[in-house]
Every structure is written in structure tokens, then in C-alpha cells.
Amino acid sequence: MKKTLLAAGLTALMGTTAMADGIGVSMALFDDNFLTVLRNGIQSQADGAGLKVQIEDAQNDVAKQLDQINNFIASGVDAIIVNPVDTSATQAMSDAAAAANIPLVYVNRQPINVDTLPDNQAFVASNEVESGTLETIQLCDNWAGEGKTEVNVYVMQGELSNQAAVQRTQDIHDVMGDGRCKVKINIIDEQTANWSRDQAQTLMTNWLSTGTAFDGVIANNDEMAIGAIQAMKAAGIDMATVQVGGVDATQDALAAMQAGELDVTVFQNAAAQGGGALDAATKLAKGEAVDQKVYVPFELVTPANVADYAKKN
């Protein structure tokens, strides 16, 4: 029977020995701040445990990623770790690994087939229902603390093919609709900036050109929040007059928070996710049972506790 228990944290790597053919890792994109921390977490955990890992960049190309997985299978790796480019395209990856009887672990981005994974496949991440929820509730509290009862905001979405972007945006609407927000939120516009700082800066610049009054920006990740901040600063907006939130608690985001520009972020433990994926992959390769869903908790970060997270991502 499949194990579908939810783990509260990361299972430590203990008693792991190097495997004959190593572990193949396909990352969606090397050129991403958060995913770089995740990738480094996998590598450092592997180095500490004496494991051989081969990490490749899918360059945000679904076909390239599937080719990488097939190449890992052909080379006889002991297990595969995948950070999916497109979470709706994971069934083919699962099928290929299952046909070769090679364990596969998805990390950070929830595969569309998460509830039907074979027994030797698993998913390690953080529960995205928490991420956008923590972010939005805190922004609501901030606006309420300013004495506001109604606010107008912009929402920046990640890649729409990505489950995290879809869920984080849904979290915003859920908080708006179920009474957990102390103010009324009106969304002026909601568009994707594809997790990108540059695209977010362009999008925010376009929004600003309309001259519409607004109270803040709710972004699906920190990179987009920072892009929005850069556009607002370039337009001469006093950052003390708007609330801006993101997710990930990257180093750049923490610096922006300490500078008084970013108001809310949510720490997603990239290193713990990477280590958890490696732990699950090595255990599955040795025929050991693992929970099929391992969730590393999200944590709210505000100016009050930002110093606690300075060295975590």
C-alpha cells in the first residue's frame, strides 16, 4: 500500500553510503535564485554523505527535461530527482521511471499526478496552501494596522503552468473570500510575470502608467516583488505608502525588507527540500519505505523577525 503520510519536517541523512551509479537531478532552471539554493542544498547534502549526483539544467524546457530523465535512465542511475519545468507534464516522467523501475522524487513543485505516484516515487516540498495564505493574511493585518478598511491591489502570478503559482494565487482569493482578511481587497489587475524580476518590473511599470491609485502588490514570489519595488522606486513612489509581499525569503528579499521596501515574505526552506529529496531518493534506491508526500513547513517573515532568517536561504 502506498504511504501518503505528511511529514512535518526534513528527515536527516544518516547512515547513507555512496551508490554505484549515483543520482540524476534535473532542475527546471539554474538561473533562478531560489532554485539555486535548492540545487546547492542537494549538492552539499550529497557531498556530506559521500553521494555522487549529476545535476543538469532543463533551461525551462519540458522536452529537454524529459530527455534528461530518459538519459539518466539509460545511464543506469540509482534514482532520479526532478524539479519539474511544467507540473502538468509529469505523468510522462513518472511513466518512464516506473517502466525502468528507477525511483523518482519530485522536489519543490507538485506534480499533477501526485496522488497516483507509484510506490517508488515521492514528492518533497512545502505545502503551497500555506504560502500565499500566510503572505496575504499578514498584508491584510498590515493594512488594518494602518487604519484602512478597503484596499486596491495588484497581483503578480508566477508561471501559469506551475502548480505553486496557481495555488498561491488561489490562496489570495481564499483569504479574501472567507473572512480571514480584516480589510476588503479589490484586485485591480492580476497578471503573470513568470517568476521573473525583469518581467515584473516591466509589468509594474505598465500598471503605474495607468495612474490608478493602489495600496500594494501581492506577488507569488520574491523575485517578482523585487521587480515591482524597482519599478515603483523608479517612479518615485514612497515605499512606506504601499505594502508589498512575496514568497521564498531569498537573500535579496531579506535585504529589501531590511531596507524598508518589502513588507512580507514567506520562508521556504530550499536547503531542507533539497536534502529531503536526496534522503527520499537514497532510501527508495535501497528499497526502503518513505512517505510519498513530505512537507517542509513555510514560515512567515516580517521586519520583526527578518534577522532570524539572514543566513537561511
mmCIF file of C-alpha atoms in Angstrom:
data_model
loop_
_atom_site.group_PDB
_atom_site.id
_atom_site.type_symbol
_atom_site.label_atom_id
_atom_site.label_comp_id
_atom_site.label_asym_id
_atom_site.label_seq_id
_atom_site.Cartn_x
_atom_site.Cartn_y
_atom_site.Cartn_z
ATOM 1 C CA MET A 1 0.000 0.000 0.000
ATOM 2 C CA LYS A 2 1.221 3.493 -0.800
ATOM 3 C CA LYS A 3 2.375 5.617 2.072
ATOM 4 C CA THR A 4 0.766 9.056 1.935
ATOM 5 C CA LEU A 5 1.575 10.430 5.365
ATOM 6 C CA LEU A 6 2.520 14.098 5.620
ATOM 7 C CA ALA A 7 5.873 14.682 7.272
ATOM 8 C CA ALA A 8 6.260 17.838 9.364
ATOM 9 C CA GLY A 9 9.885 18.373 8.512
ATOM 10 C CA LEU A 10 13.045 17.004 6.966
ATOM 11 C CA THR A 11 14.311 13.516 7.693
ATOM 12 C CA ALA A 12 18.052 13.778 8.286
ATOM 13 C CA LEU A 13 20.518 11.967 6.061
ATOM 14 C CA MET A 14 22.043 9.317 8.290
ATOM 15 C CA GLY A 15 23.942 6.155 7.521
ATOM 16 C CA THR A 16 23.923 6.823 3.761
ATOM 17 C CA THR A 17 26.656 5.298 1.653
ATOM 18 C CA ALA A 18 27.678 6.223 -1.865
ATOM 19 C CA MET A 19 25.679 4.445 -4.545
ATOM 20 C CA ALA A 20 27.142 2.695 -7.553
ATOM 21 C CA ASP A 21 25.798 4.893 -10.345
ATOM 22 C CA GLY A 22 24.692 7.926 -8.383
ATOM 23 C CA ILE A 23 21.591 10.059 -8.567
ATOM 24 C CA GLY A 24 20.491 12.097 -11.574
ATOM 25 C CA VAL A 25 18.969 15.511 -10.836
ATOM 26 C CA SER A 26 17.064 17.607 -13.379
ATOM 27 C CA MET A 27 16.435 21.198 -12.280
ATOM 28 C CA ALA A 28 13.869 23.337 -14.088
ATOM 29 C CA LEU A 29 16.193 26.315 -14.326
ATOM 30 C CA PHE A 30 19.650 27.090 -12.955
ATOM 31 C CA ASP A 31 19.143 30.844 -13.430
ATOM 32 C CA ASP A 32 16.708 31.285 -10.550
ATOM 33 C CA ASN A 33 17.708 32.487 -7.093
ATOM 34 C CA PHE A 34 15.522 30.137 -5.085
ATOM 35 C CA LEU A 35 16.228 27.098 -7.251
ATOM 36 C CA THR A 36 19.952 27.831 -6.951
ATOM 37 C CA VAL A 37 19.667 27.488 -3.171
ATOM 38 C CA LEU A 38 17.688 24.276 -3.655
ATOM 39 C CA ARG A 39 20.269 22.889 -6.070
ATOM 40 C CA ASN A 40 23.130 23.825 -3.745
ATOM 41 C CA GLY A 41 21.266 22.121 -0.904
ATOM 42 C CA ILE A 42 21.151 18.870 -2.860
ATOM 43 C CA GLN A 43 24.825 19.118 -3.773
ATOM 44 C CA SER A 44 26.042 19.962 -0.275
ATOM 45 C CA GLN A 45 23.990 17.180 1.325
ATOM 46 C CA ALA A 46 25.313 14.747 -1.276
ATOM 47 C CA ASP A 47 28.901 15.830 -0.684
ATOM 48 C CA GLY A 48 28.491 15.397 3.063
ATOM 49 C CA ALA A 49 27.031 11.920 2.631
ATOM 50 C CA GLY A 50 29.576 10.771 0.035
ATOM 51 C CA LEU A 51 26.948 10.528 -2.698
ATOM 52 C CA LYS A 52 27.526 11.022 -6.410
ATOM 53 C CA VAL A 53 24.989 13.352 -8.021
ATOM 54 C CA GLN A 54 24.719 14.595 -11.592
ATOM 55 C CA ILE A 55 22.751 17.853 -11.714
ATOM 56 C CA GLU A 56 21.516 19.167 -15.070
ATOM 57 C CA ASP A 57 19.725 22.338 -16.170
ATOM 58 C CA ALA A 58 16.487 21.820 -18.126
ATOM 59 C CA GLN A 59 16.537 25.517 -19.056
ATOM 60 C CA ASN A 60 12.769 25.769 -18.576
ATOM 61 C CA ASP A 61 12.224 23.352 -21.480
ATOM 62 C CA VAL A 62 9.833 20.450 -20.856
ATOM 63 C CA ALA A 63 11.157 18.380 -23.766
ATOM 64 C CA LYS A 64 14.740 18.913 -22.631
ATOM 65 C CA GLN A 65 13.827 17.805 -19.129
ATOM 66 C CA LEU A 66 12.181 14.605 -20.341
ATOM 67 C CA ASP A 67 15.279 13.900 -22.446
ATOM 68 C CA GLN A 68 17.432 14.343 -19.342
ATOM 69 C CA ILE A 69 15.294 11.858 -17.424
ATOM 70 C CA ASN A 70 15.485 9.332 -20.257
ATOM 71 C CA ASN A 71 19.250 9.803 -20.392
ATOM 72 C CA PHE A 72 19.522 9.235 -16.640
ATOM 73 C CA ILE A 73 17.516 6.018 -17.068
ATOM 74 C CA ALA A 74 19.711 4.858 -19.951
ATOM 75 C CA SER A 75 22.868 5.513 -17.931
ATOM 76 C CA GLY A 76 21.607 3.353 -15.063
ATOM 77 C CA VAL A 77 21.372 5.845 -12.211
ATOM 78 C CA ASP A 78 20.157 4.575 -8.855
ATOM 79 C CA ALA A 79 17.454 7.246 -8.550
ATOM 80 C CA ILE A 80 16.236 10.471 -10.141
ATOM 81 C CA ILE A 81 15.275 13.814 -8.585
ATOM 82 C CA VAL A 82 13.157 16.210 -10.669
ATOM 83 C CA ASN A 83 12.275 19.848 -10.137
ATOM 84 C CA PRO A 84 9.600 19.996 -12.874
ATOM 85 C CA VAL A 85 9.526 22.675 -15.551
ATOM 86 C CA ASP A 86 5.807 22.110 -16.101
ATOM 87 C CA THR A 87 3.927 20.415 -13.272
ATOM 88 C CA SER A 88 1.183 19.327 -15.690
ATOM 89 C CA ALA A 89 3.690 17.316 -17.740
ATOM 90 C CA THR A 90 4.964 14.984 -15.019
ATOM 91 C CA GLN A 91 2.947 11.874 -15.867
ATOM 92 C CA ALA A 92 5.315 11.020 -18.737
ATOM 93 C CA MET A 93 8.285 11.381 -16.398
ATOM 94 C CA SER A 94 6.731 9.099 -13.811
ATOM 95 C CA ASP A 95 5.840 6.547 -16.503
ATOM 96 C CA ALA A 96 9.384 6.493 -17.901
ATOM 97 C CA ALA A 97 10.974 5.997 -14.482
ATOM 98 C CA ALA A 98 8.398 3.388 -13.457
ATOM 99 C CA ALA A 99 8.941 1.387 -16.653
ATOM 100 C CA ALA A 100 12.653 1.244 -15.841
ATOM 101 C CA ASN A 101 11.959 0.543 -12.158
ATOM 102 C CA ILE A 102 14.109 3.518 -11.116
ATOM 103 C CA PRO A 103 12.960 5.542 -8.082
ATOM 104 C CA LEU A 104 11.957 9.125 -8.800
ATOM 105 C CA VAL A 105 11.458 12.033 -6.391
ATOM 106 C CA TYR A 106 9.827 15.317 -7.358
ATOM 107 C CA VAL A 107 11.062 18.329 -5.416
ATOM 108 C CA ASN A 108 9.565 21.764 -4.740
ATOM 109 C CA ARG A 109 6.932 21.751 -7.491
ATOM 110 C CA GLN A 110 3.922 19.479 -7.085
ATOM 111 C CA PRO A 111 3.424 17.048 -9.985
ATOM 112 C CA ILE A 112 -0.053 16.785 -11.454
ATOM 113 C CA ASN A 113 -0.050 13.054 -10.672
ATOM 114 C CA VAL A 114 0.991 13.497 -7.030
ATOM 115 C CA ASP A 115 -1.921 11.379 -5.753
ATOM 116 C CA THR A 116 -1.227 8.458 -8.117
ATOM 117 C CA LEU A 117 2.548 8.109 -7.833
ATOM 118 C CA PRO A 118 3.951 4.561 -7.953
ATOM 119 C CA ASP A 119 5.274 3.112 -4.704
ATOM 120 C CA ASN A 120 8.877 4.015 -5.544
ATOM 121 C CA GLN A 121 8.151 7.678 -6.260
ATOM 122 C CA ALA A 122 7.668 10.597 -3.874
ATOM 123 C CA PHE A 123 7.184 14.347 -3.585
ATOM 124 C CA VAL A 124 9.162 16.660 -1.271
ATOM 125 C CA ALA A 125 8.191 20.324 -0.952
ATOM 126 C CA SER A 126 6.298 22.793 1.182
ATOM 127 C CA ASN A 127 2.506 22.950 1.223
ATOM 128 C CA GLU A 128 1.561 25.824 -1.071
ATOM 129 C CA VAL A 129 -1.760 26.275 0.698
ATOM 130 C CA GLU A 130 0.317 27.816 3.497
ATOM 131 C CA SER A 131 2.481 30.133 1.377
ATOM 132 C CA GLY A 132 0.041 32.558 -0.206
ATOM 133 C CA THR A 133 -2.198 32.308 2.841
ATOM 134 C CA LEU A 134 0.488 33.441 5.300
ATOM 135 C CA GLU A 135 1.529 36.216 2.920
ATOM 136 C CA THR A 136 -1.972 37.555 2.321
ATOM 137 C CA ILE A 137 -3.167 37.428 5.929
ATOM 138 C CA GLN A 138 -0.110 39.374 7.089
ATOM 139 C CA LEU A 139 -0.608 42.012 4.401
ATOM 140 C CA CYS A 140 -4.247 42.294 5.489
ATOM 141 C CA ASP A 141 -3.115 42.790 9.082
ATOM 142 C CA ASN A 142 -0.640 45.446 7.964
ATOM 143 C CA TRP A 143 -3.320 47.375 6.104
ATOM 144 C CA ALA A 144 -5.690 47.073 9.051
ATOM 145 C CA GLY A 145 -2.904 48.340 11.299
ATOM 146 C CA GLU A 146 -2.710 51.434 9.100
ATOM 147 C CA GLY A 147 -6.410 52.040 9.737
ATOM 148 C CA LYS A 148 -7.539 51.013 6.270
ATOM 149 C CA THR A 149 -10.817 49.163 5.728
ATOM 150 C CA GLU A 150 -10.608 48.753 1.940
ATOM 151 C CA VAL A 151 -7.561 48.465 -0.337
ATOM 152 C CA ASN A 152 -6.820 48.238 -4.051
ATOM 153 C CA VAL A 153 -4.033 45.874 -5.039
ATOM 154 C CA TYR A 154 -2.200 44.306 -7.939
ATOM 155 C CA VAL A 155 -1.464 40.569 -8.021
ATOM 156 C CA MET A 156 1.601 39.158 -9.768
ATOM 157 C CA GLN A 157 1.441 35.491 -10.682
ATOM 158 C CA GLY A 158 4.207 33.007 -11.402
ATOM 159 C CA GLU A 159 4.199 30.737 -14.457
ATOM 160 C CA LEU A 160 0.623 29.638 -15.004
ATOM 161 C CA SER A 161 1.778 26.103 -15.878
ATOM 162 C CA ASN A 162 3.183 25.822 -12.358
ATOM 163 C CA GLN A 163 1.058 24.425 -9.538
ATOM 164 C CA ALA A 164 2.691 26.749 -6.998
ATOM 165 C CA ALA A 165 1.629 29.840 -8.944
ATOM 166 C CA VAL A 166 -1.916 28.572 -9.290
ATOM 167 C CA GLN A 167 -2.185 27.658 -5.597
ATOM 168 C CA ARG A 168 -0.564 30.811 -4.251
ATOM 169 C CA THR A 169 -2.964 32.913 -6.301
ATOM 170 C CA GLN A 170 -5.894 30.811 -5.100
ATOM 171 C CA ASP A 171 -4.694 31.361 -1.532
ATOM 172 C CA ILE A 172 -5.111 35.112 -2.025
ATOM 173 C CA HIS A 173 -8.686 34.689 -3.223
ATOM 174 C CA ASP A 174 -9.471 32.227 -0.434
ATOM 175 C CA VAL A 175 -8.296 34.663 2.245
ATOM 176 C CA MET A 176 -10.282 37.450 0.586
ATOM 177 C CA GLY A 177 -13.433 35.344 0.493
ATOM 178 C CA ASP A 178 -13.539 33.523 3.807
ATOM 179 C CA GLY A 179 -13.298 36.366 6.292
ATOM 180 C CA ARG A 180 -9.655 35.974 7.318
ATOM 181 C CA CYS A 181 -8.745 39.373 5.878
ATOM 182 C CA LYS A 182 -9.549 42.323 8.149
ATOM 183 C CA VAL A 183 -9.939 44.670 5.174
ATOM 184 C CA LYS A 184 -11.761 44.467 1.887
ATOM 185 C CA ILE A 185 -9.369 43.751 -1.001
ATOM 186 C CA ASN A 186 -10.158 44.897 -4.526
ATOM 187 C CA ILE A 187 -7.859 43.390 -7.158
ATOM 188 C CA ILE A 188 -7.188 45.990 -9.845
ATOM 189 C CA ASP A 189 -5.384 43.548 -12.116
ATOM 190 C CA GLU A 190 -3.884 40.065 -11.899
ATOM 191 C CA GLN A 191 -1.221 39.013 -14.409
ATOM 192 C CA THR A 192 1.718 36.670 -14.722
ATOM 193 C CA ALA A 193 5.323 37.856 -14.644
ATOM 194 C CA ASN A 194 6.602 34.262 -14.831
ATOM 195 C CA TRP A 195 8.569 34.371 -11.540
ATOM 196 C CA SER A 196 10.873 36.955 -13.199
ATOM 197 C CA ARG A 197 12.218 40.163 -11.636
ATOM 198 C CA ASP A 198 12.669 41.791 -15.041
ATOM 199 C CA GLN A 199 9.201 40.863 -16.274
ATOM 200 C CA ALA A 200 7.690 42.050 -13.005
ATOM 201 C CA GLN A 201 9.435 45.401 -13.321
ATOM 202 C CA THR A 202 8.014 45.811 -16.825
ATOM 203 C CA LEU A 203 4.535 44.760 -15.718
ATOM 204 C CA MET A 204 4.579 47.130 -12.752
ATOM 205 C CA THR A 205 5.784 49.975 -14.953
ATOM 206 C CA ASN A 206 2.834 49.350 -17.261
ATOM 207 C CA TRP A 207 0.415 49.335 -14.344
ATOM 208 C CA LEU A 208 1.875 52.566 -12.994
ATOM 209 C CA SER A 209 1.416 54.220 -16.371
ATOM 210 C CA THR A 210 -2.360 53.968 -15.928
ATOM 211 C CA GLY A 211 -2.235 56.323 -12.950
ATOM 212 C CA THR A 212 -4.580 54.093 -10.930
ATOM 213 C CA ALA A 213 -4.301 54.558 -7.169
ATOM 214 C CA PHE A 214 -3.276 51.387 -5.330
ATOM 215 C CA ASP A 215 -2.301 50.223 -1.856
ATOM 216 C CA GLY A 216 0.045 47.346 -2.581
ATOM 217 C CA VAL A 217 1.279 44.377 -4.572
ATOM 218 C CA ILE A 218 0.820 40.706 -3.709
ATOM 219 C CA ALA A 219 3.384 38.656 -5.624
ATOM 220 C CA ASN A 220 3.674 34.880 -5.906
ATOM 221 C CA ASN A 221 7.433 35.094 -5.235
ATOM 222 C CA ASP A 222 10.141 37.469 -4.058
ATOM 223 C CA GLU A 223 11.731 37.999 -7.452
ATOM 224 C CA MET A 224 8.512 39.498 -8.795
ATOM 225 C CA ALA A 225 8.017 41.530 -5.615
ATOM 226 C CA ILE A 226 11.503 42.981 -6.050
ATOM 227 C CA GLY A 227 10.816 43.778 -9.703
ATOM 228 C CA ALA A 228 7.655 45.620 -8.658
ATOM 229 C CA ILE A 229 9.604 47.530 -5.998
ATOM 230 C CA GLN A 230 12.236 48.569 -8.534
ATOM 231 C CA ALA A 231 9.539 49.944 -10.844
ATOM 232 C CA MET A 232 7.855 51.827 -8.009
ATOM 233 C CA LYS A 233 11.128 53.336 -6.820
ATOM 234 C CA ALA A 234 11.962 54.391 -10.366
ATOM 235 C CA ALA A 235 8.582 56.137 -10.494
ATOM 236 C CA GLY A 236 9.332 57.999 -7.269
ATOM 237 C CA ILE A 237 6.801 56.172 -5.109
ATOM 238 C CA ASP A 238 7.470 56.291 -1.365
ATOM 239 C CA MET A 239 7.669 52.603 -0.381
ATOM 240 C CA ALA A 240 6.284 53.469 3.062
ATOM 241 C CA THR A 241 2.941 54.237 1.410
ATOM 242 C CA VAL A 242 2.407 50.763 -0.103
ATOM 243 C CA GLN A 243 2.521 47.171 1.126
ATOM 244 C CA VAL A 244 4.449 44.583 -0.906
ATOM 245 C CA GLY A 245 4.565 40.843 -0.269
ATOM 246 C CA GLY A 246 6.411 37.896 -1.786
ATOM 247 C CA VAL A 247 7.341 34.284 -1.064
ATOM 248 C CA ASP A 248 10.697 32.477 -0.589
ATOM 249 C CA ALA A 249 12.724 34.729 1.758
ATOM 250 C CA THR A 250 15.671 34.874 -0.622
ATOM 251 C CA GLN A 251 18.732 36.892 0.376
ATOM 252 C CA ASP A 252 17.744 39.718 -1.984
ATOM 253 C CA ALA A 253 14.257 39.769 -0.482
ATOM 254 C CA LEU A 254 15.588 39.931 3.065
ATOM 255 C CA ALA A 255 17.842 42.822 2.052
ATOM 256 C CA ALA A 256 14.832 44.610 0.556
ATOM 257 C CA MET A 257 12.904 44.033 3.778
ATOM 258 C CA GLN A 258 15.738 45.401 5.902
ATOM 259 C CA ALA A 259 15.798 48.440 3.603
ATOM 260 C CA GLY A 260 12.116 49.066 4.358
ATOM 261 C CA GLU A 261 10.926 48.172 0.837
ATOM 262 C CA LEU A 262 9.471 44.649 1.178
ATOM 263 C CA ASP A 263 6.865 44.205 3.907
ATOM 264 C CA VAL A 264 6.156 40.452 3.912
ATOM 265 C CA THR A 265 7.786 37.286 2.667
ATOM 266 C CA VAL A 266 7.425 33.600 3.496
ATOM 267 C CA PHE A 267 10.460 31.430 4.145
ATOM 268 C CA GLN A 268 10.551 28.320 2.015
ATOM 269 C CA ASN A 269 13.391 26.119 3.194
ATOM 270 C CA ALA A 270 15.150 25.339 -0.067
ATOM 271 C CA ALA A 271 18.051 23.505 1.551
ATOM 272 C CA ALA A 272 15.684 21.327 3.579
ATOM 273 C CA GLN A 273 13.638 20.489 0.487
ATOM 274 C CA GLY A 274 16.800 19.558 -1.417
ATOM 275 C CA GLY A 275 18.097 17.465 1.451
ATOM 276 C CA GLY A 276 14.707 15.825 1.904
ATOM 277 C CA ALA A 277 14.548 14.908 -1.781
ATOM 278 C CA LEU A 278 18.031 13.390 -1.618
ATOM 279 C CA ASP A 279 17.129 11.477 1.531
ATOM 280 C CA ALA A 280 13.975 10.081 -0.086
ATOM 281 C CA ALA A 281 15.821 9.167 -3.297
ATOM 282 C CA THR A 282 18.590 7.268 -1.490
ATOM 283 C CA LYS A 283 16.118 5.395 0.694
ATOM 284 C CA LEU A 284 13.955 4.400 -2.262
ATOM 285 C CA ALA A 285 17.056 3.257 -4.143
ATOM 286 C CA LYS A 286 17.856 0.954 -1.225
ATOM 287 C CA GLY A 287 14.326 -0.415 -1.187
ATOM 288 C CA GLU A 288 13.297 1.412 1.977
ATOM 289 C CA ALA A 289 9.833 2.881 2.515
ATOM 290 C CA VAL A 290 9.340 6.654 2.557
ATOM 291 C CA ASP A 291 6.327 8.917 2.939
ATOM 292 C CA GLN A 292 5.116 9.810 -0.534
ATOM 293 C CA LYS A 293 4.407 13.400 0.473
ATOM 294 C CA VAL A 294 6.995 15.133 2.630
ATOM 295 C CA TYR A 295 6.136 18.703 3.545
ATOM 296 C CA VAL A 296 8.664 21.159 4.991
ATOM 297 C CA PRO A 297 6.676 23.947 6.732
ATOM 298 C CA PHE A 298 6.569 27.508 5.418
ATOM 299 C CA GLU A 299 7.432 30.291 7.901
ATOM 300 C CA LEU A 300 6.222 33.892 7.920
ATOM 301 C CA VAL A 301 8.939 36.561 7.722
ATOM 302 C CA THR A 302 8.326 40.211 8.628
ATOM 303 C CA PRO A 303 10.586 43.099 9.663
ATOM 304 C CA ALA A 304 10.119 41.925 13.261
ATOM 305 C CA ASN A 305 11.918 38.592 12.716
ATOM 306 C CA VAL A 306 13.873 39.157 9.496
ATOM 307 C CA ALA A 307 17.228 38.904 11.298
ATOM 308 C CA ASP A 308 16.429 35.282 12.197
ATOM 309 C CA TYR A 309 16.436 34.328 8.502
ATOM 310 C CA ALA A 310 19.522 36.247 7.342
ATOM 311 C CA LYS A 311 21.582 33.140 6.645
ATOM 312 C CA LYS A 312 18.891 30.538 5.951
ATOM 313 C CA ASN A 313 18.444 30.851 2.178
#
